[in-house]
Amino acid sequence: MSGGFPGGGGETSRAAPYRTPLERARGIGSGKSGTHHFWVQRLTAIILVPLVVWFILVLLSLVGADLETARATIARPWNAILFAIFLVAMFWHARLGLQVVIEDYVHTRALELALQLFVAFLCGLGAIASLYAIARIAFTA
């Protein structure tokens, strides 16, 4: 096969002439984690579907309620657990989705790394802050 054959993969791909011998030896080119990333993102999406429905129902039940009723609702053990799962899955799913967007559309390596770190930091901070808020409400209500 010729080196210009599209879709040939491996050393027959168009990228092969641009790879250094070290890159070929290390197997650099594919992160080898795309399938795992794909399945984790799908898993978080599947987890989020019923949790979003539950979240909307809880919000609708709180329409017109006072602050103490809202706190008592969040402080119920099952609600606090489901809120925690919902928020962790949501931030994880958001991070995975933003990671793909950054990888696909940011072409400057330094900017890509900076954005990946920024997104990971923000999603981690958001998850930690959310879990802290839920714990504080649940244990002080």
mmCIF file with all atom_site columns, C-alpha atoms in Angstrom:
data_model
loop_
_atom_site.group_PDB
_atom_site.id
_atom_site.type_symbol
_atom_site.label_atom_id
_atom_site.label_alt_id
_atom_site.label_comp_id
_atom_site.label_asym_id
_atom_site.label_entity_id
_atom_site.label_seq_id
_atom_site.pdbx_PDB_ins_code
_atom_site.Cartn_x
_atom_site.Cartn_y
_atom_site.Cartn_z
_atom_site.occupancy
_atom_site.B_iso_or_equiv
_atom_site.pdbx_formal_charge
_atom_site.auth_seq_id
_atom_site.auth_comp_id
_atom_site.auth_asym_id
_atom_site.auth_atom_id
_atom_site.pdbx_PDB_model_num
ATOM 1   C CA . MET A 1 1   ? 0.000   0.000  0.000  1.00 0.00 ? 1   MET A CA 1
ATOM 2   C CA . SER A 1 2   ? 1.157   3.499  -0.686 1.00 0.00 ? 2   SER A CA 1
ATOM 3   C CA . GLY A 1 3   ? 1.813   6.019  2.040  1.00 0.00 ? 3   GLY A CA 1
ATOM 4   C CA . GLY A 1 4   ? -0.949  8.291  0.716  1.00 0.00 ? 4   GLY A CA 1
ATOM 5   C CA . PHE A 1 5   ? -3.758  5.747  0.978  1.00 0.00 ? 5   PHE A CA 1
ATOM 6   C CA . PRO A 1 6   ? -6.505  7.400  3.049  1.00 0.00 ? 6   PRO A CA 1
ATOM 7   C CA . GLY A 1 7   ? -7.719  5.465  6.017  1.00 0.00 ? 7   GLY A CA 1
ATOM 8   C CA . GLY A 1 8   ? -4.905  2.920  5.760  1.00 0.00 ? 8   GLY A CA 1
ATOM 9   C CA . GLY A 1 9   ? -3.915  3.456  9.382  1.00 0.00 ? 9   GLY A CA 1
ATOM 10  C CA . GLY A 1 10  ? -0.578  2.703  10.970 1.00 0.00 ? 10  GLY A CA 1
ATOM 11  C CA . GLU A 1 11  ? 2.468   3.337  8.836  1.00 0.00 ? 11  GLU A CA 1
ATOM 12  C CA . THR A 1 12  ? 0.367   3.498  5.657  1.00 0.00 ? 12  THR A CA 1
ATOM 13  C CA . SER A 1 13  ? -1.460  6.646  6.725  1.00 0.00 ? 13  SER A CA 1
ATOM 14  C CA . ARG A 1 14  ? -0.717  10.125 5.446  1.00 0.00 ? 14  ARG A CA 1
ATOM 15  C CA . ALA A 1 15  ? 0.667   11.115 8.841  1.00 0.00 ? 15  ALA A CA 1
ATOM 16  C CA . ALA A 1 16  ? 3.326   8.389  8.775  1.00 0.00 ? 16  ALA A CA 1
ATOM 17  C CA . PRO A 1 17  ? 5.989   10.449 6.953  1.00 0.00 ? 17  PRO A CA 1
ATOM 18  C CA . TYR A 1 18  ? 5.662   13.211 9.562  1.00 0.00 ? 18  TYR A CA 1
ATOM 19  C CA . ARG A 1 19  ? 6.153   10.963 12.570 1.00 0.00 ? 19  ARG A CA 1
ATOM 20  C CA . THR A 1 20  ? 9.627   10.641 13.993 1.00 0.00 ? 20  THR A CA 1
ATOM 21  C CA . PRO A 1 21  ? 11.093  7.189  14.612 1.00 0.00 ? 21  PRO A CA 1
ATOM 22  C CA . LEU A 1 22  ? 10.653  7.794  18.346 1.00 0.00 ? 22  LEU A CA 1
ATOM 23  C CA . GLU A 1 23  ? 6.951   8.569  17.888 1.00 0.00 ? 23  GLU A CA 1
ATOM 24  C CA . ARG A 1 24  ? 6.534   5.395  15.820 1.00 0.00 ? 24  ARG A CA 1
ATOM 25  C CA . ALA A 1 25  ? 8.325   3.354  18.492 1.00 0.00 ? 25  ALA A CA 1
ATOM 26  C CA . ARG A 1 26  ? 6.247   4.808  21.322 1.00 0.00 ? 26  ARG A CA 1
ATOM 27  C CA . GLY A 1 27  ? 2.992   4.462  19.417 1.00 0.00 ? 27  GLY A CA 1
ATOM 28  C CA . ILE A 1 28  ? 2.207   8.154  19.850 1.00 0.00 ? 28  ILE A CA 1
ATOM 29  C CA . GLY A 1 29  ? -0.674  9.307  17.749 1.00 0.00 ? 29  GLY A CA 1
ATOM 30  C CA . SER A 1 30  ? -3.612  7.685  19.420 1.00 0.00 ? 30  SER A CA 1
ATOM 31  C CA . GLY A 1 31  ? -4.210  8.344  23.086 1.00 0.00 ? 31  GLY A CA 1
ATOM 32  C CA . LYS A 1 32  ? -5.504  4.756  23.413 1.00 0.00 ? 32  LYS A CA 1
ATOM 33  C CA . SER A 1 33  ? -8.168  6.071  25.778 1.00 0.00 ? 33  SER A CA 1
ATOM 34  C CA . GLY A 1 34  ? -10.849 7.239  23.362 1.00 0.00 ? 34  GLY A CA 1
ATOM 35  C CA . THR A 1 35  ? -13.090 4.231  23.936 1.00 0.00 ? 35  THR A CA 1
ATOM 36  C CA . HIS A 1 36  ? -12.902 4.610  27.708 1.00 0.00 ? 36  HIS A CA 1
ATOM 37  C CA . HIS A 1 37  ? -13.663 8.319  27.429 1.00 0.00 ? 37  HIS A CA 1
ATOM 38  C CA . PHE A 1 38  ? -16.612 7.567  25.127 1.00 0.00 ? 38  PHE A CA 1
ATOM 39  C CA . TRP A 1 39  ? -18.116 5.006  27.500 1.00 0.00 ? 39  TRP A CA 1
ATOM 40  C CA . VAL A 1 40  ? -17.617 7.111  30.630 1.00 0.00 ? 40  VAL A CA 1
ATOM 41  C CA . GLN A 1 41  ? -19.349 10.044 28.952 1.00 0.00 ? 41  GLN A CA 1
ATOM 42  C CA . ARG A 1 42  ? -22.240 7.784  27.896 1.00 0.00 ? 42  ARG A CA 1
ATOM 43  C CA . LEU A 1 43  ? -22.441 6.304  31.401 1.00 0.00 ? 43  LEU A CA 1
ATOM 44  C CA . THR A 1 44  ? -22.661 9.748  33.013 1.00 0.00 ? 44  THR A CA 1
ATOM 45  C CA . ALA A 1 45  ? -25.335 10.705 30.463 1.00 0.00 ? 45  ALA A CA 1
ATOM 46  C CA . ILE A 1 46  ? -27.374 7.602  31.319 1.00 0.00 ? 46  ILE A CA 1
ATOM 47  C CA . ILE A 1 47  ? -27.008 8.325  35.035 1.00 0.00 ? 47  ILE A CA 1
ATOM 48  C CA . LEU A 1 48  ? -28.064 11.931 34.487 1.00 0.00 ? 48  LEU A CA 1
ATOM 49  C CA . VAL A 1 49  ? -31.303 11.151 32.606 1.00 0.00 ? 49  VAL A CA 1
ATOM 50  C CA . PRO A 1 50  ? -33.336 9.874  35.589 1.00 0.00 ? 50  PRO A CA 1
ATOM 51  C CA . LEU A 1 51  ? -31.573 12.275 37.945 1.00 0.00 ? 51  LEU A CA 1
ATOM 52  C CA . VAL A 1 52  ? -32.576 15.287 35.817 1.00 0.00 ? 52  VAL A CA 1
ATOM 53  C CA . VAL A 1 53  ? -36.182 14.084 35.872 1.00 0.00 ? 53  VAL A CA 1
ATOM 54  C CA . TRP A 1 54  ? -35.978 13.670 39.653 1.00 0.00 ? 54  TRP A CA 1
ATOM 55  C CA . PHE A 1 55  ? -34.333 17.099 40.013 1.00 0.00 ? 55  PHE A CA 1
ATOM 56  C CA . ILE A 1 56  ? -37.070 18.787 37.978 1.00 0.00 ? 56  ILE A CA 1
ATOM 57  C CA . LEU A 1 57  ? -39.754 17.068 40.048 1.00 0.00 ? 57  LEU A CA 1
ATOM 58  C CA . VAL A 1 58  ? -38.088 18.214 43.276 1.00 0.00 ? 58  VAL A CA 1
ATOM 59  C CA . LEU A 1 59  ? -37.834 21.772 41.960 1.00 0.00 ? 59  LEU A CA 1
ATOM 60  C CA . LEU A 1 60  ? -41.497 21.743 40.920 1.00 0.00 ? 60  LEU A CA 1
ATOM 61  C CA . SER A 1 61  ? -42.478 20.480 44.372 1.00 0.00 ? 61  SER A CA 1
ATOM 62  C CA . LEU A 1 62  ? -40.658 23.460 45.895 1.00 0.00 ? 62  LEU A CA 1
ATOM 63  C CA . VAL A 1 63  ? -42.456 26.127 43.846 1.00 0.00 ? 63  VAL A CA 1
ATOM 64  C CA . GLY A 1 64  ? -43.914 28.576 46.336 1.00 0.00 ? 64  GLY A CA 1
ATOM 65  C CA . ALA A 1 65  ? -42.223 26.894 49.323 1.00 0.00 ? 65  ALA A CA 1
ATOM 66  C CA . ASP A 1 66  ? -40.358 28.852 51.945 1.00 0.00 ? 66  ASP A CA 1
ATOM 67  C CA . LEU A 1 67  ? -36.657 28.507 52.717 1.00 0.00 ? 67  LEU A CA 1
ATOM 68  C CA . GLU A 1 68  ? -37.122 26.082 55.605 1.00 0.00 ? 68  GLU A CA 1
ATOM 69  C CA . THR A 1 69  ? -39.196 23.727 53.469 1.00 0.00 ? 69  THR A CA 1
ATOM 70  C CA . ALA A 1 70  ? -36.516 23.788 50.767 1.00 0.00 ? 70  ALA A CA 1
ATOM 71  C CA . ARG A 1 71  ? -33.804 23.096 53.341 1.00 0.00 ? 71  ARG A CA 1
ATOM 72  C CA . ALA A 1 72  ? -35.800 20.257 54.860 1.00 0.00 ? 72  ALA A CA 1
ATOM 73  C CA . THR A 1 73  ? -36.327 18.727 51.421 1.00 0.00 ? 73  THR A CA 1
ATOM 74  C CA . ILE A 1 74  ? -32.623 18.839 50.579 1.00 0.00 ? 74  ILE A CA 1
ATOM 75  C CA . ALA A 1 75  ? -31.705 17.559 54.050 1.00 0.00 ? 75  ALA A CA 1
ATOM 76  C CA . ARG A 1 76  ? -33.688 14.326 53.640 1.00 0.00 ? 76  ARG A CA 1
ATOM 77  C CA . PRO A 1 77  ? -31.092 11.543 53.370 1.00 0.00 ? 77  PRO A CA 1
ATOM 78  C CA . TRP A 1 78  ? -32.197 10.160 49.997 1.00 0.00 ? 78  TRP A CA 1
ATOM 79  C CA . ASN A 1 79  ? -32.546 13.619 48.505 1.00 0.00 ? 79  ASN A CA 1
ATOM 80  C CA . ALA A 1 80  ? -29.092 14.644 49.749 1.00 0.00 ? 80  ALA A CA 1
ATOM 81  C CA . ILE A 1 81  ? -27.559 11.466 48.315 1.00 0.00 ? 81  ILE A CA 1
ATOM 82  C CA . LEU A 1 82  ? -29.329 11.903 44.965 1.00 0.00 ? 82  LEU A CA 1
ATOM 83  C CA . PHE A 1 83  ? -28.319 15.578 44.826 1.00 0.00 ? 83  PHE A CA 1
ATOM 84  C CA . ALA A 1 84  ? -24.698 14.600 45.457 1.00 0.00 ? 84  ALA A CA 1
ATOM 85  C CA . ILE A 1 85  ? -24.762 11.905 42.745 1.00 0.00 ? 85  ILE A CA 1
ATOM 86  C CA . PHE A 1 86  ? -26.492 14.310 40.354 1.00 0.00 ? 86  PHE A CA 1
ATOM 87  C CA . LEU A 1 87  ? -23.939 17.056 40.860 1.00 0.00 ? 87  LEU A CA 1
ATOM 88  C CA . VAL A 1 88  ? -20.864 14.811 40.674 1.00 0.00 ? 88  VAL A CA 1
ATOM 89  C CA . ALA A 1 89  ? -22.172 13.132 37.501 1.00 0.00 ? 89  ALA A CA 1
ATOM 90  C CA . MET A 1 90  ? -23.075 16.516 36.011 1.00 0.00 ? 90  MET A CA 1
ATOM 91  C CA . PHE A 1 91  ? -19.650 18.063 36.614 1.00 0.00 ? 91  PHE A CA 1
ATOM 92  C CA . TRP A 1 92  ? -17.882 14.918 35.408 1.00 0.00 ? 92  TRP A CA 1
ATOM 93  C CA . HIS A 1 93  ? -20.015 14.805 32.255 1.00 0.00 ? 93  HIS A CA 1
ATOM 94  C CA . ALA A 1 94  ? -19.411 18.513 31.633 1.00 0.00 ? 94  ALA A CA 1
ATOM 95  C CA . ARG A 1 95  ? -15.658 18.077 32.027 1.00 0.00 ? 95  ARG A CA 1
ATOM 96  C CA . LEU A 1 96  ? -15.589 15.177 29.570 1.00 0.00 ? 96  LEU A CA 1
ATOM 97  C CA . GLY A 1 97  ? -17.655 17.097 27.034 1.00 0.00 ? 97  GLY A CA 1
ATOM 98  C CA . LEU A 1 98  ? -15.576 20.246 27.327 1.00 0.00 ? 98  LEU A CA 1
ATOM 99  C CA . GLN A 1 99  ? -12.408 18.174 27.031 1.00 0.00 ? 99  GLN A CA 1
ATOM 100 C CA . VAL A 1 100 ? -13.553 16.884 23.637 1.00 0.00 ? 100 VAL A CA 1
ATOM 101 C CA . VAL A 1 101 ? -14.496 20.371 22.463 1.00 0.00 ? 101 VAL A CA 1
ATOM 102 C CA . ILE A 1 102 ? -11.106 21.752 23.499 1.00 0.00 ? 102 ILE A CA 1
ATOM 103 C CA . GLU A 1 103 ? -9.234  18.862 21.871 1.00 0.00 ? 103 GLU A CA 1
ATOM 104 C CA . ASP A 1 104 ? -11.187 19.302 18.627 1.00 0.00 ? 104 ASP A CA 1
ATOM 105 C CA . TYR A 1 105 ? -11.153 23.076 18.274 1.00 0.00 ? 105 TYR A CA 1
ATOM 106 C CA . VAL A 1 106 ? -8.092  24.458 20.069 1.00 0.00 ? 106 VAL A CA 1
ATOM 107 C CA . HIS A 1 107 ? -5.016  23.962 17.926 1.00 0.00 ? 107 HIS A CA 1
ATOM 108 C CA . THR A 1 108 ? -2.352  25.698 20.011 1.00 0.00 ? 108 THR A CA 1
ATOM 109 C CA . ARG A 1 109 ? -0.863  23.117 22.363 1.00 0.00 ? 109 ARG A CA 1
ATOM 110 C CA . ALA A 1 110 ? -0.109  25.535 25.214 1.00 0.00 ? 110 ALA A CA 1
ATOM 111 C CA . LEU A 1 111 ? -3.599  27.048 25.080 1.00 0.00 ? 111 LEU A CA 1
ATOM 112 C CA . GLU A 1 112 ? -5.143  23.583 24.908 1.00 0.00 ? 112 GLU A CA 1
ATOM 113 C CA . LEU A 1 113 ? -3.283  22.458 28.022 1.00 0.00 ? 113 LEU A CA 1
ATOM 114 C CA . ALA A 1 114 ? -4.155  25.662 29.864 1.00 0.00 ? 114 ALA A CA 1
ATOM 115 C CA . LEU A 1 115 ? -7.834  25.309 28.980 1.00 0.00 ? 115 LEU A CA 1
ATOM 116 C CA . GLN A 1 116 ? -7.866  21.621 29.954 1.00 0.00 ? 116 GLN A CA 1
ATOM 117 C CA . LEU A 1 117 ? -6.392  22.492 33.349 1.00 0.00 ? 117 LEU A CA 1
ATOM 118 C CA . PHE A 1 118 ? -8.806  25.389 33.767 1.00 0.00 ? 118 PHE A CA 1
ATOM 119 C CA . VAL A 1 119 ? -11.834 23.218 32.946 1.00 0.00 ? 119 VAL A CA 1
ATOM 120 C CA . ALA A 1 120 ? -10.644 20.434 35.249 1.00 0.00 ? 120 ALA A CA 1
ATOM 121 C CA . PHE A 1 121 ? -10.084 22.960 38.046 1.00 0.00 ? 121 PHE A CA 1
ATOM 122 C CA . LEU A 1 122 ? -13.487 24.615 37.581 1.00 0.00 ? 122 LEU A CA 1
ATOM 123 C CA . CYS A 1 123 ? -15.368 21.325 37.396 1.00 0.00 ? 123 CYS A CA 1
ATOM 124 C CA . GLY A 1 124 ? -13.525 19.984 40.436 1.00 0.00 ? 124 GLY A CA 1
ATOM 125 C CA . LEU A 1 125 ? -14.144 23.191 42.354 1.00 0.00 ? 125 LEU A CA 1
ATOM 126 C CA . GLY A 1 126 ? -17.805 23.194 41.362 1.00 0.00 ? 126 GLY A CA 1
ATOM 127 C CA . ALA A 1 127 ? -18.250 19.590 42.470 1.00 0.00 ? 127 ALA A CA 1
ATOM 128 C CA . ILE A 1 128 ? -16.482 20.167 45.790 1.00 0.00 ? 128 ILE A CA 1
ATOM 129 C CA . ALA A 1 129 ? -18.424 23.371 46.491 1.00 0.00 ? 129 ALA A CA 1
ATOM 130 C CA . SER A 1 130 ? -21.702 21.646 45.637 1.00 0.00 ? 130 SER A CA 1
ATOM 131 C CA . LEU A 1 131 ? -20.952 18.680 47.872 1.00 0.00 ? 131 LEU A CA 1
ATOM 132 C CA . TYR A 1 132 ? -19.989 21.037 50.682 1.00 0.00 ? 132 TYR A CA 1
ATOM 133 C CA . ALA A 1 133 ? -23.247 22.969 50.288 1.00 0.00 ? 133 ALA A CA 1
ATOM 134 C CA . ILE A 1 134 ? -25.309 19.779 50.317 1.00 0.00 ? 134 ILE A CA 1
ATOM 135 C CA . ALA A 1 135 ? -23.468 18.479 53.397 1.00 0.00 ? 135 ALA A CA 1
ATOM 136 C CA . ARG A 1 136 ? -23.882 21.768 55.191 1.00 0.00 ? 136 ARG A CA 1
ATOM 137 C CA . ILE A 1 137 ? -27.609 21.898 54.460 1.00 0.00 ? 137 ILE A CA 1
ATOM 138 C CA . ALA A 1 138 ? -28.098 18.214 55.298 1.00 0.00 ? 138 ALA A CA 1
ATOM 139 C CA . PHE A 1 139 ? -26.258 18.365 58.625 1.00 0.00 ? 139 PHE A CA 1
ATOM 140 C CA . THR A 1 140 ? -27.512 21.746 59.844 1.00 0.00 ? 140 THR A CA 1
ATOM 141 C CA . ALA A 1 141 ? -31.169 21.515 58.852 1.00 0.00 ? 141 ALA A CA 1
#
